[in-house]
PDB file of C-alpha atoms in Angstrom:
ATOM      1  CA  UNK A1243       0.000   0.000   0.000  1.00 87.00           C
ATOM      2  CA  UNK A1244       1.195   3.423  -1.232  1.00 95.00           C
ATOM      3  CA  UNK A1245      -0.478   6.673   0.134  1.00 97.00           C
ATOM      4  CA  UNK A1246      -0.131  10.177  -1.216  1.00 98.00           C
ATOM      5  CA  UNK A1247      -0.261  13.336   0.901  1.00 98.00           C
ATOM      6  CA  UNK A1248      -1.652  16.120  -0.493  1.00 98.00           C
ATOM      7  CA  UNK A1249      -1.975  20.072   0.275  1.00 97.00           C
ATOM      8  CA  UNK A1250      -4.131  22.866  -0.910  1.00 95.00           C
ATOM      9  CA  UNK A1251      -6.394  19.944  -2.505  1.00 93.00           C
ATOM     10  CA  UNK A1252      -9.678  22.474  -2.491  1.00 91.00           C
ATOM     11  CA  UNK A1253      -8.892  24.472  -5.922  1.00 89.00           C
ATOM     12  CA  UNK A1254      -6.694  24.995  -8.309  1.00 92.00           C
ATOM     13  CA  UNK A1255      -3.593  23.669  -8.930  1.00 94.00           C
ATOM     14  CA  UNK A1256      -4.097  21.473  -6.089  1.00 95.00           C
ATOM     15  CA  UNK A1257      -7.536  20.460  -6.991  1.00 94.00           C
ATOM     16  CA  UNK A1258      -6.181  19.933 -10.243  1.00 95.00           C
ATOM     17  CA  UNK A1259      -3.477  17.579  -9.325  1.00 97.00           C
ATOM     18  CA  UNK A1260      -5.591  15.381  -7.004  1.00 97.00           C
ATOM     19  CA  UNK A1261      -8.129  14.468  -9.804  1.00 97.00           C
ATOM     20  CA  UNK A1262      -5.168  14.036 -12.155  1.00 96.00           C
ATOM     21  CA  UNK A1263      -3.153  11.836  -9.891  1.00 97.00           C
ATOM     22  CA  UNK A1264      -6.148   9.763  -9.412  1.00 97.00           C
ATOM     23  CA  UNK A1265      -6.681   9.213 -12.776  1.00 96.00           C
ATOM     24  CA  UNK A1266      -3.429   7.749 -13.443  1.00 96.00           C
ATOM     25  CA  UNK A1267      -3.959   6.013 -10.406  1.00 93.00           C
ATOM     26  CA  UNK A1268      -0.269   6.248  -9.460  1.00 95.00           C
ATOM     27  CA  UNK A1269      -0.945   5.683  -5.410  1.00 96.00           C
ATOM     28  CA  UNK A1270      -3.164   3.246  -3.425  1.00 96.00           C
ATOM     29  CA  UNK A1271      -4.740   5.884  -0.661  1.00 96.00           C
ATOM     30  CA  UNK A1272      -3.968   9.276  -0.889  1.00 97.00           C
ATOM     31  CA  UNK A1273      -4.510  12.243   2.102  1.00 97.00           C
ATOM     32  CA  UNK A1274      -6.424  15.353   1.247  1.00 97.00           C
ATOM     33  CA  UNK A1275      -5.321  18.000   3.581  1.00 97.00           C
ATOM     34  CA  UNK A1276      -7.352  21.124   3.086  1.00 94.00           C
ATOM     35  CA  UNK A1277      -8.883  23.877   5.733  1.00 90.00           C
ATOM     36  CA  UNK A1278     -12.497  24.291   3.426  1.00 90.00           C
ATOM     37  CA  UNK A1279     -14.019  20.695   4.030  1.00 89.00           C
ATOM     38  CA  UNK A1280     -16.685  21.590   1.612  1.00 92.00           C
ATOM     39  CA  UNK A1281     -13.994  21.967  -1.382  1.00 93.00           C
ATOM     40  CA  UNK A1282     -12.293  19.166   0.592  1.00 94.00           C
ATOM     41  CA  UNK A1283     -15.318  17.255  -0.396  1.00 95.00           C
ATOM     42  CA  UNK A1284     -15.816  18.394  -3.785  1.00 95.00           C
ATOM     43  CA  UNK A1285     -12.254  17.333  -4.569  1.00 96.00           C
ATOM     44  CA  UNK A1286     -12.768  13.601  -3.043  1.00 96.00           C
ATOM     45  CA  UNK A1287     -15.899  13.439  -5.204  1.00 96.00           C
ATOM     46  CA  UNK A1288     -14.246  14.213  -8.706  1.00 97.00           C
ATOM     47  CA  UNK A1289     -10.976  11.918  -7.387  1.00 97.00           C
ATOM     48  CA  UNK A1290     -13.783   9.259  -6.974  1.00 97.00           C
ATOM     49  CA  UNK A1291     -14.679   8.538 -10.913  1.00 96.00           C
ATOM     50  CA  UNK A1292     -11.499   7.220 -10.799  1.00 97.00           C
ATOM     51  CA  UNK A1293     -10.360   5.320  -7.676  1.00 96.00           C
ATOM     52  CA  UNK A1294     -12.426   4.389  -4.845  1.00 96.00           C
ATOM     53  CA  UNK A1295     -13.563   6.395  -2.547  1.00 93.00           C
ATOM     54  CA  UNK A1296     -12.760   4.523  -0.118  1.00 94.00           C
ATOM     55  CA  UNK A1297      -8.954   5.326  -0.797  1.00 96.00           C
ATOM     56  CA  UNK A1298      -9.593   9.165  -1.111  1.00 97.00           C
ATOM     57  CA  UNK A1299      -8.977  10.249   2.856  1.00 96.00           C
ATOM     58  CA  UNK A1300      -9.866  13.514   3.908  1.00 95.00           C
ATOM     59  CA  UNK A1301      -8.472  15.806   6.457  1.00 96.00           C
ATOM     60  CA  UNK A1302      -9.124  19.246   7.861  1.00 94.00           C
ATOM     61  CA  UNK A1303      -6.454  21.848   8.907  1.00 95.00           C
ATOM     62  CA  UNK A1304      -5.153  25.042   8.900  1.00 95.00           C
ATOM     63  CA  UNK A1305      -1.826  24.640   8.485  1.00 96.00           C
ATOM     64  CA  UNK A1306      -1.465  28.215   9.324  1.00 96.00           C
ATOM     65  CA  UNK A1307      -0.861  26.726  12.609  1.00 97.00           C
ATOM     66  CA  UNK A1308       2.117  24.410  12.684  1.00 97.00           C
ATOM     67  CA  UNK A1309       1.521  23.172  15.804  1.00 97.00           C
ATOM     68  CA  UNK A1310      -1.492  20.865  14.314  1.00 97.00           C
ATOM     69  CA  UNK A1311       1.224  19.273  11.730  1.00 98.00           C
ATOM     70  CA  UNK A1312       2.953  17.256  13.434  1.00 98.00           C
ATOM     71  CA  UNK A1313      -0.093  14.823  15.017  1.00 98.00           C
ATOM     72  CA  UNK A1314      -2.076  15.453  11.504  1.00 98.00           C
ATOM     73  CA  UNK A1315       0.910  13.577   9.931  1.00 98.00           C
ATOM     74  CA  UNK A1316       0.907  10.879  13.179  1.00 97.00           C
ATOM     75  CA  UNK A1317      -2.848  10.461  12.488  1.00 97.00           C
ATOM     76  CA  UNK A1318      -2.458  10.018   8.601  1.00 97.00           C
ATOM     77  CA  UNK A1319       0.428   7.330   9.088  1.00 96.00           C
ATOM     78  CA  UNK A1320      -1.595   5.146  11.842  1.00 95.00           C
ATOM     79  CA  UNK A1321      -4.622   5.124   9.429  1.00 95.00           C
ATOM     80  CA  UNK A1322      -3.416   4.904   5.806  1.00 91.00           C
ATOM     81  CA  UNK A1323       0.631   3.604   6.371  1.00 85.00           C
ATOM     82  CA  UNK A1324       3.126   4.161   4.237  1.00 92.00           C
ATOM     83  CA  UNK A1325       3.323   7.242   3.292  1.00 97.00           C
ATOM     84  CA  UNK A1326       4.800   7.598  -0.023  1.00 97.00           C
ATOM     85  CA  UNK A1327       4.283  10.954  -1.213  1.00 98.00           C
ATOM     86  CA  UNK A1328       4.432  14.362  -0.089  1.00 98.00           C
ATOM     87  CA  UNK A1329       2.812  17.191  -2.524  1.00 98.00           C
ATOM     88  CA  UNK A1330       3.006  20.546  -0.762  1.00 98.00           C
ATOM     89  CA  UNK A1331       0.755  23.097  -2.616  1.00 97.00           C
ATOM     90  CA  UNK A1332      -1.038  25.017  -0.275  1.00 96.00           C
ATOM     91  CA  UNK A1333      -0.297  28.598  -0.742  1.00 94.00           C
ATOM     92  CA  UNK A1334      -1.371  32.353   0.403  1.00 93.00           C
ATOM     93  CA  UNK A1335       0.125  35.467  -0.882  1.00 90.00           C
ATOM     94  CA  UNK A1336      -1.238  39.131   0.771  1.00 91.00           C
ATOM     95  CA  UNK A1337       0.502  41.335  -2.284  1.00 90.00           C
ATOM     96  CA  UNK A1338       1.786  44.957  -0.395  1.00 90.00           C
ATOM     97  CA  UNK A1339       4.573  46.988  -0.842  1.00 92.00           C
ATOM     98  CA  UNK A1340       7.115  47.384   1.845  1.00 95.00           C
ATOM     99  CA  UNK A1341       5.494  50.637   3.923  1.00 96.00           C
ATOM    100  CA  UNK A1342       2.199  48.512   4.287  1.00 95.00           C
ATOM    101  CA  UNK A1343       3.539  45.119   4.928  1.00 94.00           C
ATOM    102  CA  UNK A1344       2.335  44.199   8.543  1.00 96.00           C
ATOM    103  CA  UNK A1345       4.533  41.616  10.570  1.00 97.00           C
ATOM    104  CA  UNK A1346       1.435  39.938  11.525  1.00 97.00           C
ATOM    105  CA  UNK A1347       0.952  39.559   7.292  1.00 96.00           C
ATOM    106  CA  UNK A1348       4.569  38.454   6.588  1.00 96.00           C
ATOM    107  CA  UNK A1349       4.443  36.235   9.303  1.00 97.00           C
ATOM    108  CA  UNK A1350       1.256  34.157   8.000  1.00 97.00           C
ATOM    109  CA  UNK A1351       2.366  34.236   4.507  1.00 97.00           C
ATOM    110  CA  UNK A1352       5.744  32.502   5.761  1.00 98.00           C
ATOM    111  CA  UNK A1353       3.775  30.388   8.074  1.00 98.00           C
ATOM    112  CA  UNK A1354       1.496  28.816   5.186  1.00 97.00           C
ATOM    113  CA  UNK A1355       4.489  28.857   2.527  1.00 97.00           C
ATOM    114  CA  UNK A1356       7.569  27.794   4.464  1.00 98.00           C
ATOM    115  CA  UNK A1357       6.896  27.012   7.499  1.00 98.00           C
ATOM    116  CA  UNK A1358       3.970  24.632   7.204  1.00 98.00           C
ATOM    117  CA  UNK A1359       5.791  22.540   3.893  1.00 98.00           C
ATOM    118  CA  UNK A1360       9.086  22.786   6.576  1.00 98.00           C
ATOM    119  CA  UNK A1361       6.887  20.775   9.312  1.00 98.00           C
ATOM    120  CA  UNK A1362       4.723  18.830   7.247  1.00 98.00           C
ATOM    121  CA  UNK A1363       8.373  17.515   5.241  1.00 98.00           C
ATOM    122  CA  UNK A1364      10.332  16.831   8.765  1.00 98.00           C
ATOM    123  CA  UNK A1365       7.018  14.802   9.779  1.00 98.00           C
ATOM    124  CA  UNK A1366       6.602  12.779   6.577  1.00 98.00           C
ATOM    125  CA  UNK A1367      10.115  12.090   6.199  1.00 98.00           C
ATOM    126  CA  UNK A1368      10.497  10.656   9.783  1.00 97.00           C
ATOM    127  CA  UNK A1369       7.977   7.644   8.076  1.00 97.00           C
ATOM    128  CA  UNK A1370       8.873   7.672   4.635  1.00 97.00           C
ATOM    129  CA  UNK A1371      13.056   7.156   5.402  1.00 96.00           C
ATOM    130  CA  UNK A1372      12.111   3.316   5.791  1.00 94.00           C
ATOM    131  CA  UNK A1373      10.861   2.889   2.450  1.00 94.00           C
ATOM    132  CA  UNK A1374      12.019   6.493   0.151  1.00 96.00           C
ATOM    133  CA  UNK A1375       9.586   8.166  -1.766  1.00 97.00           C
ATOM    134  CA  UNK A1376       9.020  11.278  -3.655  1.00 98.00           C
ATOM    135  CA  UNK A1377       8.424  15.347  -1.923  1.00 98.00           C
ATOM    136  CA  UNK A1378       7.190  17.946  -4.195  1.00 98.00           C
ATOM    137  CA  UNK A1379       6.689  21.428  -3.029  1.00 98.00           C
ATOM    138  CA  UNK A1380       4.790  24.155  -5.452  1.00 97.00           C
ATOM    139  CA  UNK A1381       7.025  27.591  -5.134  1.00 97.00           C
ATOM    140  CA  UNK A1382       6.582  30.427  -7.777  1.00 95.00           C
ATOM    141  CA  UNK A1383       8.657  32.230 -10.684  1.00 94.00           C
ATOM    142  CA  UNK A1384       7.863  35.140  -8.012  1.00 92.00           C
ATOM    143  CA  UNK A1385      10.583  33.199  -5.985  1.00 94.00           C
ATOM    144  CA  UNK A1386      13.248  33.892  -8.440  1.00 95.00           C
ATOM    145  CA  UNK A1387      13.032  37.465 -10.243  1.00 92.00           C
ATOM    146  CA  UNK A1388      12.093  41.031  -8.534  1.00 89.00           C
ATOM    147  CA  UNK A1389       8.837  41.489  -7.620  1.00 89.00           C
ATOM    148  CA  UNK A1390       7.430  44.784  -6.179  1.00 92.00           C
ATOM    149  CA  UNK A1391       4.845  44.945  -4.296  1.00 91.00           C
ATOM    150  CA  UNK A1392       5.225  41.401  -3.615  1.00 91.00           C
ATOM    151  CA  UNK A1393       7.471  41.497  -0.596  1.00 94.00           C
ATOM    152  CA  UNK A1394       6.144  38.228   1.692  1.00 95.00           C
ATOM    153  CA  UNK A1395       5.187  36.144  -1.171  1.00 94.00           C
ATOM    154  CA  UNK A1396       8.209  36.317  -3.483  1.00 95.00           C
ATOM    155  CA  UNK A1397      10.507  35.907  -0.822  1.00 97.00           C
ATOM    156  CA  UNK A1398       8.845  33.157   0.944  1.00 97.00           C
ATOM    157  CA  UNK A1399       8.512  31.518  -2.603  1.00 97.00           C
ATOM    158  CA  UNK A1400      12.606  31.818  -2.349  1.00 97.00           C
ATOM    159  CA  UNK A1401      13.016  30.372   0.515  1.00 98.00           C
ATOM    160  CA  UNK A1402      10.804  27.226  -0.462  1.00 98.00           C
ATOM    161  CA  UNK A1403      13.130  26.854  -3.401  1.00 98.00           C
ATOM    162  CA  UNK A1404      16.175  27.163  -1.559  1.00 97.00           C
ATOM    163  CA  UNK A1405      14.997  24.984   0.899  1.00 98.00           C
ATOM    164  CA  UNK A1406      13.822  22.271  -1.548  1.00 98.00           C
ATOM    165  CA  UNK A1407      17.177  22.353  -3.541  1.00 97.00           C
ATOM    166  CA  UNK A1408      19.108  21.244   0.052  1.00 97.00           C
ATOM    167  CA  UNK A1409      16.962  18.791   1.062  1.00 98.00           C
ATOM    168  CA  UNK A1410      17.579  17.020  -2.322  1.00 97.00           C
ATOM    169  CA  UNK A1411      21.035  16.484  -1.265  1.00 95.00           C
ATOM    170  CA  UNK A1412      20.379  15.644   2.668  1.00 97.00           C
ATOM    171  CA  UNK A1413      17.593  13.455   2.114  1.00 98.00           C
ATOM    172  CA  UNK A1414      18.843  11.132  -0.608  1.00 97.00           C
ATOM    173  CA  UNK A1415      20.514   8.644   1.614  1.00 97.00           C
ATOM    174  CA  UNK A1416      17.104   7.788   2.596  1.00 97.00           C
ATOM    175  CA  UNK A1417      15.961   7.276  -1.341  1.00 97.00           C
ATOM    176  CA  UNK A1418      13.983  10.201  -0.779  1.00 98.00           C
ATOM    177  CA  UNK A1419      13.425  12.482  -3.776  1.00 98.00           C
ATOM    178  CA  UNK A1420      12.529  16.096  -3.583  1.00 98.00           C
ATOM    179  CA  UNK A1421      11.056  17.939  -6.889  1.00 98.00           C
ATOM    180  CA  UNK A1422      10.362  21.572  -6.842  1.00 98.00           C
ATOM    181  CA  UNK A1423       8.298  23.672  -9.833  1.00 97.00           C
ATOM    182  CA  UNK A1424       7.783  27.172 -10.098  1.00 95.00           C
ATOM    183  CA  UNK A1425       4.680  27.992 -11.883  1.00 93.00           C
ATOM    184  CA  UNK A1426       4.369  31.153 -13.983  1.00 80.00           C
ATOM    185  CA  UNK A1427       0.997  32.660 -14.273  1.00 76.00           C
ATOM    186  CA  UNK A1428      -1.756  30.653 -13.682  1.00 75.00           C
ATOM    187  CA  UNK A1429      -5.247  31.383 -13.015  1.00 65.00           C
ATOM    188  CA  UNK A1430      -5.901  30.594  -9.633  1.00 74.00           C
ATOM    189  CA  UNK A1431      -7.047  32.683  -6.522  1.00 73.00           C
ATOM    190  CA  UNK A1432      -4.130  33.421  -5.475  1.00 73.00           C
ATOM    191  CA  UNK A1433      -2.986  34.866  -8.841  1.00 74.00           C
ATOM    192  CA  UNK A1434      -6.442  36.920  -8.673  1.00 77.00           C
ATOM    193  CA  UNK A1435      -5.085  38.409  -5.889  1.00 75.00           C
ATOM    194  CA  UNK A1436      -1.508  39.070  -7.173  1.00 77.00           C
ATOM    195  CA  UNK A1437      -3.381  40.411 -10.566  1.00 79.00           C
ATOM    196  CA  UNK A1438      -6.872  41.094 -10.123  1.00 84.00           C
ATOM    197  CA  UNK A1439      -6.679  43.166 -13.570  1.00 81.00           C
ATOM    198  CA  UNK A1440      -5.741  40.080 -15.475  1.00 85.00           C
ATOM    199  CA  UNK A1441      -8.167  38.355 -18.079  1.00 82.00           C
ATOM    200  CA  UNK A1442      -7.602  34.805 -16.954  1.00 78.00           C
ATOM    201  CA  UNK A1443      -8.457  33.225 -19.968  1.00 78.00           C
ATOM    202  CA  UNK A1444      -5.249  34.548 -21.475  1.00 76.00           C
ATOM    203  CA  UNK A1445      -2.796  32.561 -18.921  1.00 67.00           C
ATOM    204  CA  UNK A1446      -1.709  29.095 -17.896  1.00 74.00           C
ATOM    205  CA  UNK A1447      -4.401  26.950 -16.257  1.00 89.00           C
ATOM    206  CA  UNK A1448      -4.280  24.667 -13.664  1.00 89.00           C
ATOM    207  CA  UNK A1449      -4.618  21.509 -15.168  1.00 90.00           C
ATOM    208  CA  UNK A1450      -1.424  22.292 -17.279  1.00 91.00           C
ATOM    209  CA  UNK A1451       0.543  23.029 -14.216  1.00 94.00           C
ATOM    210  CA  UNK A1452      -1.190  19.628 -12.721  1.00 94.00           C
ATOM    211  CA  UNK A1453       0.096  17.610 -15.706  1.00 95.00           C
ATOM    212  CA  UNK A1454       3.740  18.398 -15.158  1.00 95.00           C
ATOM    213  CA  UNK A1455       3.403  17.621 -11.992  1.00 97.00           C
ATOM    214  CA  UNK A1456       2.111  14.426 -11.870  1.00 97.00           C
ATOM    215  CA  UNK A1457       5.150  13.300 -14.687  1.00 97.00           C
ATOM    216  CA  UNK A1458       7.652  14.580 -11.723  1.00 97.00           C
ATOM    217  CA  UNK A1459       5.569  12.547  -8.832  1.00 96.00           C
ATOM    218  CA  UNK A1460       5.215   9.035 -11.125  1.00 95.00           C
ATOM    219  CA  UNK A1461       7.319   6.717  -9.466  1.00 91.00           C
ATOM    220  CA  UNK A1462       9.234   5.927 -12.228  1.00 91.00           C
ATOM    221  CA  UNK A1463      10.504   9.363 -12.833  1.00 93.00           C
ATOM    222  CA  UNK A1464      14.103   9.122 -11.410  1.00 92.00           C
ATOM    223  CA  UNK A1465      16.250  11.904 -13.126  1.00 93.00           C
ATOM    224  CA  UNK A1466      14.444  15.623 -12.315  1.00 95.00           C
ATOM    225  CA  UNK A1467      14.345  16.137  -8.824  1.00 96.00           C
ATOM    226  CA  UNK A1468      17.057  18.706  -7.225  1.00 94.00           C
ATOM    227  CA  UNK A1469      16.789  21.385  -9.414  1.00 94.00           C
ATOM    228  CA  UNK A1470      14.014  24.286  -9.813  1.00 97.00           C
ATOM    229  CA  UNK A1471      11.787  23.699 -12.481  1.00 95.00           C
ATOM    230  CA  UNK A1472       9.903  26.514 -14.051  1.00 95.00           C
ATOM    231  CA  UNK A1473       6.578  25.897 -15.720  1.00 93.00           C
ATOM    232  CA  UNK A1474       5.496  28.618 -18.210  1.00 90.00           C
ATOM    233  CA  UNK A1475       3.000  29.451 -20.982  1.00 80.00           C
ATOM    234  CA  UNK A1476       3.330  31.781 -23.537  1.00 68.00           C
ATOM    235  CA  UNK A1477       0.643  34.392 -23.340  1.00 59.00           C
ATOM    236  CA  UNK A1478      -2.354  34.618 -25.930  1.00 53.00           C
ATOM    237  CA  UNK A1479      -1.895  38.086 -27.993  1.00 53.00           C
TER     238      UNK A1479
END
């Protein structure tokens, strides 16, 4: 038995990757960690016209709060074993410029984009070093070029690079491989919040992010983890 952890499973690219990960049917059980159960539910039910639902586990957090992460993990281990797969996705972004950025706003964005794919990797990985298996965590282009206005998120979309690159090398003794992609824009929420100008019908969607994805988290793959791997589109005219 195989099981698949999942984050930000309630829209967009996570949504997205769920139903597409079930339909290649890559994992036996997978995890759907998500603080909306509604879209929690929504999610299981379009991952259900492919595996059964009975393998589609759902769990509610906000993993704003570390301090949940470490039992969630515990809890997901003791009921679905072997943990196999890590997909961090889960992302917030509050877009202000340096003279309105509150601490209390940097602080969450780091807390739902570093710190909470930090936890949630040191908790998985204390399970998965018996067997390997595969961590992917979602960062950003924002991550890796200037972005004004975007203080908390492009940095903390760094730092999840960064952090993702080193624990490539430290975690390979245990056959542990760590991917990390940096979408370009894609028309989520978040980017509606980044861009709320922007026609979204003229960007990447999430499905296209989801495909790539799922190539990097198919057990076979064994050559593309390590590095940062940018997923673009070129933009309708």
């Amino acid at each position: 038995m195989t099981t698949c952890v999942i984050t930000g499973i309630g829209a967009g690219i996570g949504r997205a990757t769920a139903i597409e990960l079930a339909r290649r049917n890559y994992y036996d059980r997978y995890a759907l960690i998500g603080r909306n159960k509604t879209d929690i539910e929504h999610t299981r039910d379009l991952m259900a016209q492919y595996v059964p639902k009975d393998a589609l586990n759902e769990y509610w957090a906000d993993l704003s709060n570390t301090d949940v992460i470490p039992a969630l993990v515990e809890q997901i281990n003791n009921e679905q074993r072997n943990i196999s797969a890590l997909l961090n996705i889960a992302g917030y972004t509050d877009p202000q410029p340096l003279l309105t950025t509150s601490i209390e706003s940097f602080e969450l964005t780091y807390r739902i984009n570093v710190f909470a794919p930090f936890v949630l990797m040191r908790e998985c990985v204390k399970y998965m070093r018996q067997n390997g298996g595969k961590i992917l965590n979602v960062a950003s282009t924002a991550g890796m070029t200037p972005r004004p206005g975007w203080l908390s998120y492009a940095s903390s979309k760094a730092a999840l690079i960064s952090m993702s690159e080193t624990l490539t090398a430290e975690l390979a003794e245990y056959g542990i491989m760590v991917y990390c992609v940096s979408p370009g824009r894609c028309a989520t929420k978040l980017r509606r919040r980044l861009a709320p100008d922007e026609d979204p019908t003229t960007i990447m969607q999430p499905n296209e992010v989801a495909e790539v994805v799922c190539n990097l988290i198919n057990p076979e793959e064994r050559c593309l983890d390590g590095q940062n791997i940018i997923i673009r589109k070129q933009m309708k005219k």
